[in-house]
PDB file of C-alpha atoms in Angstrom:
ATOM      1  CA  MET A 931     -27.179 -13.078  -5.990  1.00  0.00           C
ATOM      2  CA  THR A 932     -25.163 -14.538  -3.118  1.00  0.00           C
ATOM      3  CA  PRO A 933     -21.652 -13.019  -3.062  1.00  0.00           C
ATOM      4  CA  THR A 934     -18.719 -15.258  -3.925  1.00  0.00           C
ATOM      5  CA  VAL A 935     -15.957 -14.731  -1.393  1.00  0.00           C
ATOM      6  CA  HIS A 936     -12.345 -15.614  -1.964  1.00  0.00           C
ATOM      7  CA  ARG A 937      -9.956 -15.071   0.895  1.00  0.00           C
ATOM      8  CA  PHE A 938      -8.801 -11.691  -0.372  1.00  0.00           C
ATOM      9  CA  ALA A 939     -11.503 -10.756  -2.892  1.00  0.00           C
ATOM     10  CA  ALA A 940     -15.270 -10.744  -2.942  1.00  0.00           C
ATOM     11  CA  ILE A 941     -17.551 -10.665  -5.960  1.00  0.00           C
ATOM     12  CA  GLU A 942     -21.270 -10.013  -6.235  1.00  0.00           C
ATOM     13  CA  ASN A 943     -23.634  -9.592  -9.179  1.00  0.00           C
ATOM     14  CA  ARG A 944     -26.111  -6.788  -8.539  1.00  0.00           C
ATOM     15  CA  ASP A 945     -28.750  -6.793 -11.268  1.00  0.00           C
ATOM     16  CA  GLY A 946     -26.257  -7.441 -14.026  1.00  0.00           C
ATOM     17  CA  VAL A 947     -23.474  -5.263 -12.612  1.00  0.00           C
ATOM     18  CA  VAL A 948     -20.570  -7.138 -11.051  1.00  0.00           C
ATOM     19  CA  TRP A 949     -18.932  -5.625  -7.980  1.00  0.00           C
ATOM     20  CA  ILE A 950     -15.478  -6.774  -6.854  1.00  0.00           C
ATOM     21  CA  TRP A 951     -14.012  -5.790  -3.476  1.00  0.00           C
ATOM     22  CA  LEU A 952     -10.372  -6.042  -2.453  1.00  0.00           C
ATOM     23  CA  ASN A 953     -10.742  -7.855   0.846  1.00  0.00           C
ATOM     24  CA  ARG A 954      -7.647  -7.569   3.033  1.00  0.00           C
ATOM     25  CA  PRO A 955      -8.786  -4.673   5.202  1.00  0.00           C
ATOM     26  CA  ASP A 956      -6.634  -5.556   8.211  1.00  0.00           C
ATOM     27  CA  ARG A 957      -3.583  -4.731   6.030  1.00  0.00           C
ATOM     28  CA  HIS A 958      -5.250  -1.845   4.184  1.00  0.00           C
ATOM     29  CA  ASN A 959      -5.692  -4.123   1.153  1.00  0.00           C
ATOM     30  CA  SER A 960      -1.950  -4.042   0.561  1.00  0.00           C
ATOM     31  CA  LEU A 961      -0.948  -6.271  -2.320  1.00  0.00           C
ATOM     32  CA  VAL A 962       0.447  -9.771  -1.855  1.00  0.00           C
ATOM     33  CA  PRO A 963       0.451 -12.653  -4.370  1.00  0.00           C
ATOM     34  CA  ASN A 964      -2.578 -14.327  -2.770  1.00  0.00           C
ATOM     35  CA  LEU A 965      -4.666 -11.167  -3.116  1.00  0.00           C
ATOM     36  CA  ILE A 966      -3.553 -10.765  -6.728  1.00  0.00           C
ATOM     37  CA  SER A 967      -4.462 -14.401  -7.440  1.00  0.00           C
ATOM     38  CA  ASP A 968      -7.907 -14.003  -5.870  1.00  0.00           C
ATOM     39  CA  LEU A 969      -8.500 -10.773  -7.777  1.00  0.00           C
ATOM     40  CA  LYS A 970      -7.482 -12.488 -11.023  1.00  0.00           C
ATOM     41  CA  SER A 971      -9.997 -15.279 -10.339  1.00  0.00           C
ATOM     42  CA  ALA A 972     -12.708 -12.751  -9.501  1.00  0.00           C
ATOM     43  CA  LEU A 973     -12.114 -10.885 -12.772  1.00  0.00           C
ATOM     44  CA  THR A 974     -12.307 -14.145 -14.723  1.00  0.00           C
ATOM     45  CA  ASP A 975     -15.589 -14.966 -12.976  1.00  0.00           C
ATOM     46  CA  ALA A 976     -16.893 -11.471 -13.678  1.00  0.00           C
ATOM     47  CA  ALA A 977     -16.104 -11.603 -17.399  1.00  0.00           C
ATOM     48  CA  GLN A 978     -17.892 -14.941 -17.720  1.00  0.00           C
ATOM     49  CA  GLN A 979     -21.062 -13.344 -16.334  1.00  0.00           C
ATOM     50  CA  LYS A 980     -21.093 -10.820 -19.216  1.00  0.00           C
ATOM     51  CA  PRO A 981     -22.163  -7.910 -16.995  1.00  0.00           C
ATOM     52  CA  ARG A 982     -23.395  -4.488 -18.043  1.00  0.00           C
ATOM     53  CA  ALA A 983     -20.525  -2.982 -16.051  1.00  0.00           C
ATOM     54  CA  LEU A 984     -17.782  -3.906 -13.596  1.00  0.00           C
ATOM     55  CA  VAL A 985     -17.163  -2.022 -10.346  1.00  0.00           C
ATOM     56  CA  VAL A 986     -13.857  -2.360  -8.486  1.00  0.00           C
ATOM     57  CA  THR A 987     -13.733  -1.169  -4.883  1.00  0.00           C
ATOM     58  CA  ALA A 988     -12.443  -2.337  -1.505  1.00  0.00           C
ATOM     59  CA  LYS A 989     -13.384  -3.270   2.036  1.00  0.00           C
ATOM     60  CA  GLY A 990     -12.146  -1.266   5.009  1.00  0.00           C
ATOM     61  CA  SER A 991     -10.657   2.198   5.329  1.00  0.00           C
ATOM     62  CA  SER A 992      -8.230   2.075   2.375  1.00  0.00           C
ATOM     63  CA  PHE A 993      -8.661   1.181  -1.257  1.00  0.00           C
ATOM     64  CA  SER A 994      -5.119  -0.244  -1.293  1.00  0.00           C
ATOM     65  CA  THR A 995      -1.721   0.845  -0.039  1.00  0.00           C
ATOM     66  CA  GLY A 996       0.170  -0.965  -2.792  1.00  0.00           C
ATOM     67  CA  GLY A 997       2.682  -3.750  -2.304  1.00  0.00           C
ATOM     68  CA  ASP A 998       2.885  -4.998   1.286  1.00  0.00           C
ATOM     69  CA  ILE A 999       6.381  -4.102   2.500  1.00  0.00           C
ATOM     70  CA  ALA A1000       6.210  -6.912   5.047  1.00  0.00           C
ATOM     71  CA  GLY A1001       5.821  -9.393   2.200  1.00  0.00           C
ATOM     72  CA  PHE A1002       9.031  -8.167   0.576  1.00  0.00           C
ATOM     73  CA  LEU A1003      10.916  -8.205   3.870  1.00  0.00           C
ATOM     74  CA  ASP A1004       9.827 -11.795   4.529  1.00  0.00           C
ATOM     75  CA  HIS A1005      11.922 -12.749   1.474  1.00  0.00           C
ATOM     76  CA  ARG A1006      14.986 -10.588   2.088  1.00  0.00           C
ATOM     77  CA  ALA A1007      17.254 -13.379   3.414  1.00  0.00           C
ATOM     78  CA  SER A1008      18.073 -14.314  -0.194  1.00  0.00           C
ATOM     79  CA  LEU A1009      18.315 -11.679  -2.884  1.00  0.00           C
ATOM     80  CA  GLN A1010      17.121 -14.229  -5.437  1.00  0.00           C
ATOM     81  CA  ASP A1011      14.091 -15.082  -3.296  1.00  0.00           C
ATOM     82  CA  LEU A1012      13.349 -11.377  -2.984  1.00  0.00           C
ATOM     83  CA  LYS A1013      13.543 -10.887  -6.754  1.00  0.00           C
ATOM     84  CA  ASP A1014      11.392 -13.977  -7.366  1.00  0.00           C
ATOM     85  CA  TYR A1015       8.761 -12.677  -4.944  1.00  0.00           C
ATOM     86  CA  ALA A1016       8.814  -9.244  -6.582  1.00  0.00           C
ATOM     87  CA  GLN A1017       8.542 -10.834 -10.026  1.00  0.00           C
ATOM     88  CA  GLU A1018       5.454 -12.786  -8.967  1.00  0.00           C
ATOM     89  CA  LEU A1019       3.788  -9.776  -7.357  1.00  0.00           C
ATOM     90  CA  VAL A1020       4.502  -7.135  -9.991  1.00  0.00           C
ATOM     91  CA  SER A1021       3.826  -9.454 -12.935  1.00  0.00           C
ATOM     92  CA  GLY A1022       0.525 -10.429 -11.334  1.00  0.00           C
ATOM     93  CA  LEU A1023      -0.476  -6.828 -10.700  1.00  0.00           C
ATOM     94  CA  HIS A1024       0.360  -5.812 -14.251  1.00  0.00           C
ATOM     95  CA  GLY A1025      -1.635  -8.763 -15.540  1.00  0.00           C
ATOM     96  CA  ILE A1026      -4.639  -7.510 -13.565  1.00  0.00           C
ATOM     97  CA  ILE A1027      -4.269  -4.026 -15.065  1.00  0.00           C
ATOM     98  CA  LEU A1028      -4.235  -5.519 -18.569  1.00  0.00           C
ATOM     99  CA  ASP A1029      -7.249  -7.688 -17.697  1.00  0.00           C
ATOM    100  CA  LEU A1030      -9.142  -4.555 -16.660  1.00  0.00           C
ATOM    101  CA  ILE A1031      -8.179  -2.795 -19.881  1.00  0.00           C
ATOM    102  CA  ASP A1032      -9.381  -5.844 -21.833  1.00  0.00           C
ATOM    103  CA  PHE A1033     -12.592  -6.271 -19.825  1.00  0.00           C
ATOM    104  CA  PRO A1034     -15.656  -6.626 -22.114  1.00  0.00           C
ATOM    105  CA  ALA A1035     -17.775  -3.965 -20.359  1.00  0.00           C
ATOM    106  CA  PRO A1036     -17.315  -0.497 -18.857  1.00  0.00           C
ATOM    107  CA  VAL A1037     -15.074  -0.556 -15.763  1.00  0.00           C
ATOM    108  CA  LEU A1038     -15.908   1.727 -12.835  1.00  0.00           C
ATOM    109  CA  ALA A1039     -13.800   2.252  -9.709  1.00  0.00           C
ATOM    110  CA  ALA A1040     -14.991   3.401  -6.294  1.00  0.00           C
ATOM    111  CA  LEU A1041     -12.051   4.649  -4.245  1.00  0.00           C
ATOM    112  CA  ASN A1042     -13.147   4.351  -0.627  1.00  0.00           C
ATOM    113  CA  GLY A1043      -9.821   5.491   0.844  1.00  0.00           C
ATOM    114  CA  PRO A1044      -6.117   6.052   0.126  1.00  0.00           C
ATOM    115  CA  VAL A1045      -4.570   4.653  -3.034  1.00  0.00           C
ATOM    116  CA  THR A1046      -0.801   4.329  -2.909  1.00  0.00           C
ATOM    117  CA  GLY A1047       1.956   2.472  -4.727  1.00  0.00           C
ATOM    118  CA  GLY A1048       1.117   0.099  -7.548  1.00  0.00           C
ATOM    119  CA  SER A1049      -2.571  -0.128  -6.674  1.00  0.00           C
ATOM    120  CA  VAL A1050      -3.060   3.138  -8.583  1.00  0.00           C
ATOM    121  CA  GLY A1051      -3.042   0.967 -11.711  1.00  0.00           C
ATOM    122  CA  LEU A1052      -6.434  -0.445 -10.769  1.00  0.00           C
ATOM    123  CA  MET A1053      -7.764   3.110 -10.915  1.00  0.00           C
ATOM    124  CA  LEU A1054      -5.911   4.084 -14.094  1.00  0.00           C
ATOM    125  CA  ALA A1055      -7.412   1.095 -15.931  1.00  0.00           C
ATOM    126  CA  ALA A1056     -10.968   2.169 -15.056  1.00  0.00           C
ATOM    127  CA  ASP A1057     -13.213   4.252 -17.313  1.00  0.00           C
ATOM    128  CA  LEU A1058     -15.043   6.210 -14.597  1.00  0.00           C
ATOM    129  CA  VAL A1059     -13.667   6.734 -11.105  1.00  0.00           C
ATOM    130  CA  ALA A1060     -15.528   7.996  -8.038  1.00  0.00           C
ATOM    131  CA  MET A1061     -13.328   9.019  -5.121  1.00  0.00           C
ATOM    132  CA  ALA A1062     -14.250   9.576  -1.488  1.00  0.00           C
ATOM    133  CA  GLU A1063     -13.447  13.158  -0.529  1.00  0.00           C
ATOM    134  CA  HIS A1064     -11.023  12.110   2.246  1.00  0.00           C
ATOM    135  CA  ALA A1065      -9.035   9.753  -0.012  1.00  0.00           C
ATOM    136  CA  PHE A1066      -5.730  10.560  -1.702  1.00  0.00           C
ATOM    137  CA  LEU A1067      -3.172   9.199  -4.162  1.00  0.00           C
ATOM    138  CA  GLN A1068       0.558   8.996  -3.419  1.00  0.00           C
ATOM    139  CA  PRO A1069       3.475   7.013  -4.909  1.00  0.00           C
ATOM    140  CA  TYR A1070       5.915   6.520  -1.980  1.00  0.00           C
ATOM    141  CA  TYR A1071       8.516   4.814  -4.235  1.00  0.00           C
ATOM    142  CA  SER A1072      11.298   7.306  -3.561  1.00  0.00           C
ATOM    143  CA  LYS A1073      10.819   6.882   0.193  1.00  0.00           C
ATOM    144  CA  VAL A1074      11.830   3.225  -0.121  1.00  0.00           C
ATOM    145  CA  GLY A1075      13.934   2.995  -3.276  1.00  0.00           C
ATOM    146  CA  PHE A1076      11.556   0.986  -5.440  1.00  0.00           C
ATOM    147  CA  GLY A1077      11.058   1.605  -9.133  1.00  0.00           C
ATOM    148  CA  PRO A1078       7.507   2.782  -9.905  1.00  0.00           C
ATOM    149  CA  ASP A1079       5.132   0.036 -10.985  1.00  0.00           C
ATOM    150  CA  GLY A1080       1.397  -0.311 -11.567  1.00  0.00           C
ATOM    151  CA  GLY A1081       1.297   2.286 -14.333  1.00  0.00           C
ATOM    152  CA  TRP A1082       2.831   5.317 -12.604  1.00  0.00           C
ATOM    153  CA  THR A1083       5.157   5.705 -15.623  1.00  0.00           C
ATOM    154  CA  ALA A1084       3.288   3.470 -18.095  1.00  0.00           C
ATOM    155  CA  LEU A1085      -0.133   5.137 -17.887  1.00  0.00           C
ATOM    156  CA  LEU A1086      -0.087   8.268 -15.730  1.00  0.00           C
ATOM    157  CA  PRO A1087       1.982  10.592 -18.012  1.00  0.00           C
ATOM    158  CA  ASP A1088      -0.563  10.154 -20.811  1.00  0.00           C
ATOM    159  CA  ARG A1089      -3.315  11.235 -18.426  1.00  0.00           C
ATOM    160  CA  ILE A1090      -1.763  14.275 -16.775  1.00  0.00           C
ATOM    161  CA  GLY A1091       1.372  15.149 -18.760  1.00  0.00           C
ATOM    162  CA  THR A1092       5.008  14.142 -18.427  1.00  0.00           C
ATOM    163  CA  GLY A1093       6.164  17.061 -16.284  1.00  0.00           C
ATOM    164  CA  ARG A1094       3.409  16.678 -13.732  1.00  0.00           C
ATOM    165  CA  ALA A1095       3.911  12.914 -13.545  1.00  0.00           C
ATOM    166  CA  LEU A1096       7.629  13.394 -12.907  1.00  0.00           C
ATOM    167  CA  GLU A1097       7.015  16.033 -10.245  1.00  0.00           C
ATOM    168  CA  ILE A1098       4.667  13.718  -8.353  1.00  0.00           C
ATOM    169  CA  GLN A1099       7.359  11.028  -8.242  1.00  0.00           C
ATOM    170  CA  TYR A1100      10.274  13.320  -7.426  1.00  0.00           C
ATOM    171  CA  ARG A1101       8.425  15.034  -4.568  1.00  0.00           C
ATOM    172  CA  ASN A1102       6.389  11.999  -3.506  1.00  0.00           C
ATOM    173  CA  LYS A1103       3.473  14.368  -3.861  1.00  0.00           C
ATOM    174  CA  ARG A1104       0.162  13.517  -2.218  1.00  0.00           C
ATOM    175  CA  ILE A1105      -2.769  14.140  -4.557  1.00  0.00           C
ATOM    176  CA  SER A1106      -5.992  14.997  -2.754  1.00  0.00           C
ATOM    177  CA  ALA A1107      -9.359  13.946  -4.107  1.00  0.00           C
ATOM    178  CA  ALA A1108     -10.097  17.519  -5.165  1.00  0.00           C
ATOM    179  CA  GLU A1109      -6.785  17.749  -7.026  1.00  0.00           C
ATOM    180  CA  ALA A1110      -7.341  14.360  -8.661  1.00  0.00           C
ATOM    181  CA  LEU A1111     -10.646  15.700  -9.960  1.00  0.00           C
ATOM    182  CA  ARG A1112      -8.987  18.835 -11.354  1.00  0.00           C
ATOM    183  CA  MET A1113      -6.349  16.681 -13.069  1.00  0.00           C
ATOM    184  CA  GLY A1114      -8.990  14.507 -14.688  1.00  0.00           C
ATOM    185  CA  LEU A1115      -7.834  11.379 -12.866  1.00  0.00           C
ATOM    186  CA  VAL A1116     -11.271  10.877 -11.345  1.00  0.00           C
ATOM    187  CA  SER A1117     -14.734  11.749 -12.589  1.00  0.00           C
ATOM    188  CA  ALA A1118     -16.441  12.541  -9.288  1.00  0.00           C
ATOM    189  CA  VAL A1119     -15.596  13.266  -5.644  1.00  0.00           C
ATOM    190  CA  CYS A1120     -18.160  12.759  -2.899  1.00  0.00           C
ATOM    191  CA  PRO A1121     -18.501  11.838   0.774  1.00  0.00           C
ATOM    192  CA  LEU A1122     -17.761   8.189   1.489  1.00  0.00           C
ATOM    193  CA  SER A1123     -21.417   7.633   2.369  1.00  0.00           C
ATOM    194  CA  GLU A1124     -22.425   8.661  -1.174  1.00  0.00           C
ATOM    195  CA  LEU A1125     -19.838   6.624  -3.067  1.00  0.00           C
ATOM    196  CA  GLU A1126     -22.110   3.720  -3.976  1.00  0.00           C
ATOM    197  CA  ALA A1127     -24.898   6.124  -4.952  1.00  0.00           C
ATOM    198  CA  GLN A1128     -22.545   7.846  -7.399  1.00  0.00           C
ATOM    199  CA  ILE A1129     -21.614   4.515  -8.946  1.00  0.00           C
ATOM    200  CA  SER A1130     -25.310   3.588  -9.166  1.00  0.00           C
ATOM    201  CA  LYS A1131     -26.010   6.858 -11.009  1.00  0.00           C
ATOM    202  CA  TRP A1132     -23.356   6.038 -13.588  1.00  0.00           C
ATOM    203  CA  VAL A1133     -24.714   2.520 -13.975  1.00  0.00           C
ATOM    204  CA  GLU A1134     -28.156   4.048 -14.561  1.00  0.00           C
ATOM    205  CA  ASP A1135     -26.697   6.360 -17.205  1.00  0.00           C
ATOM    206  CA  LEU A1136     -24.959   3.428 -18.907  1.00  0.00           C
ATOM    207  CA  GLY A1137     -28.257   1.564 -18.984  1.00  0.00           C
ATOM    208  CA  LYS A1138     -29.788   4.340 -21.075  1.00  0.00           C
ATOM    209  CA  GLY A1139     -27.359   3.615 -23.892  1.00  0.00           C
ATOM    210  CA  SER A1140     -26.464   0.622 -26.030  1.00  0.00           C
ATOM    211  CA  SER A1141     -24.151  -1.891 -24.382  1.00  0.00           C
ATOM    212  CA  ARG A1142     -22.883  -2.792 -27.867  1.00  0.00           C
ATOM    213  CA  THR A1143     -21.895   0.823 -28.422  1.00  0.00           C
ATOM    214  CA  HIS A1144     -20.193   0.966 -25.020  1.00  0.00           C
ATOM    215  CA  LEU A1145     -18.162  -2.132 -25.877  1.00  0.00           C
ATOM    216  CA  ALA A1146     -17.255  -0.841 -29.332  1.00  0.00           C
ATOM    217  CA  THR A1147     -16.160   2.463 -27.778  1.00  0.00           C
ATOM    218  CA  ARG A1148     -13.998   0.712 -25.189  1.00  0.00           C
ATOM    219  CA  GLN A1149     -12.424  -1.549 -27.794  1.00  0.00           C
ATOM    220  CA  GLY A1150     -11.777   1.452 -30.028  1.00  0.00           C
ATOM    221  CA  VAL A1151     -10.018   3.357 -27.268  1.00  0.00           C
ATOM    222  CA  TRP A1152      -8.075   0.304 -26.070  1.00  0.00           C
ATOM    223  CA  ASP A1153      -7.189  -1.042 -29.506  1.00  0.00           C
ATOM    224  CA  GLU A1154      -4.392  -3.555 -29.963  1.00  0.00           C
ATOM    225  CA  ALA A1155      -1.740  -0.926 -30.694  1.00  0.00           C
ATOM    226  CA  ARG A1156      -2.503   0.988 -27.492  1.00  0.00           C
ATOM    227  CA  ARG A1157      -2.733  -2.178 -25.398  1.00  0.00           C
ATOM    228  CA  GLU A1158       0.607  -3.372 -26.771  1.00  0.00           C
ATOM    229  CA  THR A1159       2.225  -0.058 -25.874  1.00  0.00           C
ATOM    230  CA  VAL A1160       0.890  -0.360 -22.322  1.00  0.00           C
ATOM    231  CA  ARG A1161       2.142  -3.951 -22.089  1.00  0.00           C
ATOM    232  CA  GLN A1162       5.620  -2.882 -23.141  1.00  0.00           C
ATOM    233  CA  ARG A1163       5.674   0.030 -20.711  1.00  0.00           C
ATOM    234  CA  LEU A1164       4.483  -2.167 -17.848  1.00  0.00           C
ATOM    235  CA  ASP A1165       7.215  -4.664 -18.676  1.00  0.00           C
ATOM    236  CA  GLN A1166       9.741  -1.832 -18.486  1.00  0.00           C
ATOM    237  CA  GLU A1167       8.368  -0.857 -15.083  1.00  0.00           C
ATOM    238  CA  LYS A1168       8.672  -4.456 -13.883  1.00  0.00           C
ATOM    239  CA  ASP A1169      12.265  -4.764 -15.118  1.00  0.00           C
ATOM    240  CA  ARG A1170      13.305  -1.583 -13.342  1.00  0.00           C
ATOM    241  CA  PHE A1171      11.471  -2.627 -10.191  1.00  0.00           C
ATOM    242  CA  LEU A1172      13.405  -5.911 -10.170  1.00  0.00           C
ATOM    243  CA  GLU A1173      16.686  -4.080 -10.726  1.00  0.00           C
ATOM    244  CA  LEU A1174      16.145  -1.900  -7.669  1.00  0.00           C
ATOM    245  CA  VAL A1175      14.272  -4.138  -5.218  1.00  0.00           C
ATOM    246  CA  ALA A1176      17.210  -6.403  -4.424  1.00  0.00           C
ATOM    247  CA  LEU A1177      19.753  -3.617  -3.838  1.00  0.00           C
ATOM    248  CA  PRO A1178      20.978  -3.504  -0.226  1.00  0.00           C
ATOM    249  CA  GLU A1179      20.010   0.149   0.054  1.00  0.00           C
ATOM    250  CA  THR A1180      16.455  -0.685  -1.042  1.00  0.00           C
ATOM    251  CA  VAL A1181      16.203  -3.371   1.632  1.00  0.00           C
ATOM    252  CA  ASP A1182      17.441  -0.776   4.134  1.00  0.00           C
ATOM    253  CA  GLY A1183      14.827   1.644   2.790  1.00  0.00           C
ATOM    254  CA  MET A1184      12.079  -0.921   3.375  1.00  0.00           C
ATOM    255  CA  LEU A1185      13.245  -1.528   6.931  1.00  0.00           C
ATOM    256  CA  ASP A1186      13.427   2.193   7.629  1.00  0.00           C
ATOM    257  CA  PHE A1187       9.982   2.802   6.103  1.00  0.00           C
ATOM    258  CA  THR A1188       8.507   0.005   8.217  1.00  0.00           C
ATOM    259  CA  ARG A1189      10.024   1.396  11.414  1.00  0.00           C
ATOM    260  CA  LYS A1190       8.695   4.882  10.679  1.00  0.00           C
ATOM    261  CA  ARG A1191       5.206   3.564   9.920  1.00  0.00           C
ATOM    262  CA  ALA A1192       5.234   1.560  13.156  1.00  0.00           C
TER     263      ALA A1192
END
């Protein structure tokens, strides 16, 4: 089928499997409201196609570097504007994470490059994750002064343990692909050139089983009680993010981070 292309997302149905690409490669697929909106639309389109599986990946050299600092700084003249922008972005991202958790088919993620900041939530909401061997995960929140969002406190501790999740934040620890595999955060690590082949192998394996069973399994794991807990935790993350983002020292942290990256 011919791919549908939004400005910042692309969607294609490949033999009953829907692929979605984050499509802002010139900014390393960093998150802005327009990308979130396009991704939301793509997920709605994907669900309507009733696919056998959903694959989330990205164009370019990074999967996503999280919230675009430049977008926040564009709204720093007014603290209220900055908070309103942050509210739109973080609420949208968290809505996407919940949409992925609610998706009516297995969700696979193909991490083609670094995953930092809140974009880790797109990975944490997936059932099977393949990661390119050069890719890594890293929070970066303490380098700027943000509160963690995207599931770093809402989802990650349940996956790897509270102590390890806290250490990663406190030390801004970079998690290599090999370490992510050891932690159980990803299911496979491979060269970038083999990433799509790994996803195709999983899709083949899924096709050998009952799609009704897969859906029942997913709905059993992500039952209403668990989804409600995640919603509440994501709301807590958002509230703390909004508390911190408009502090003068956080604005200074964003400016300093931008200068260092430049």
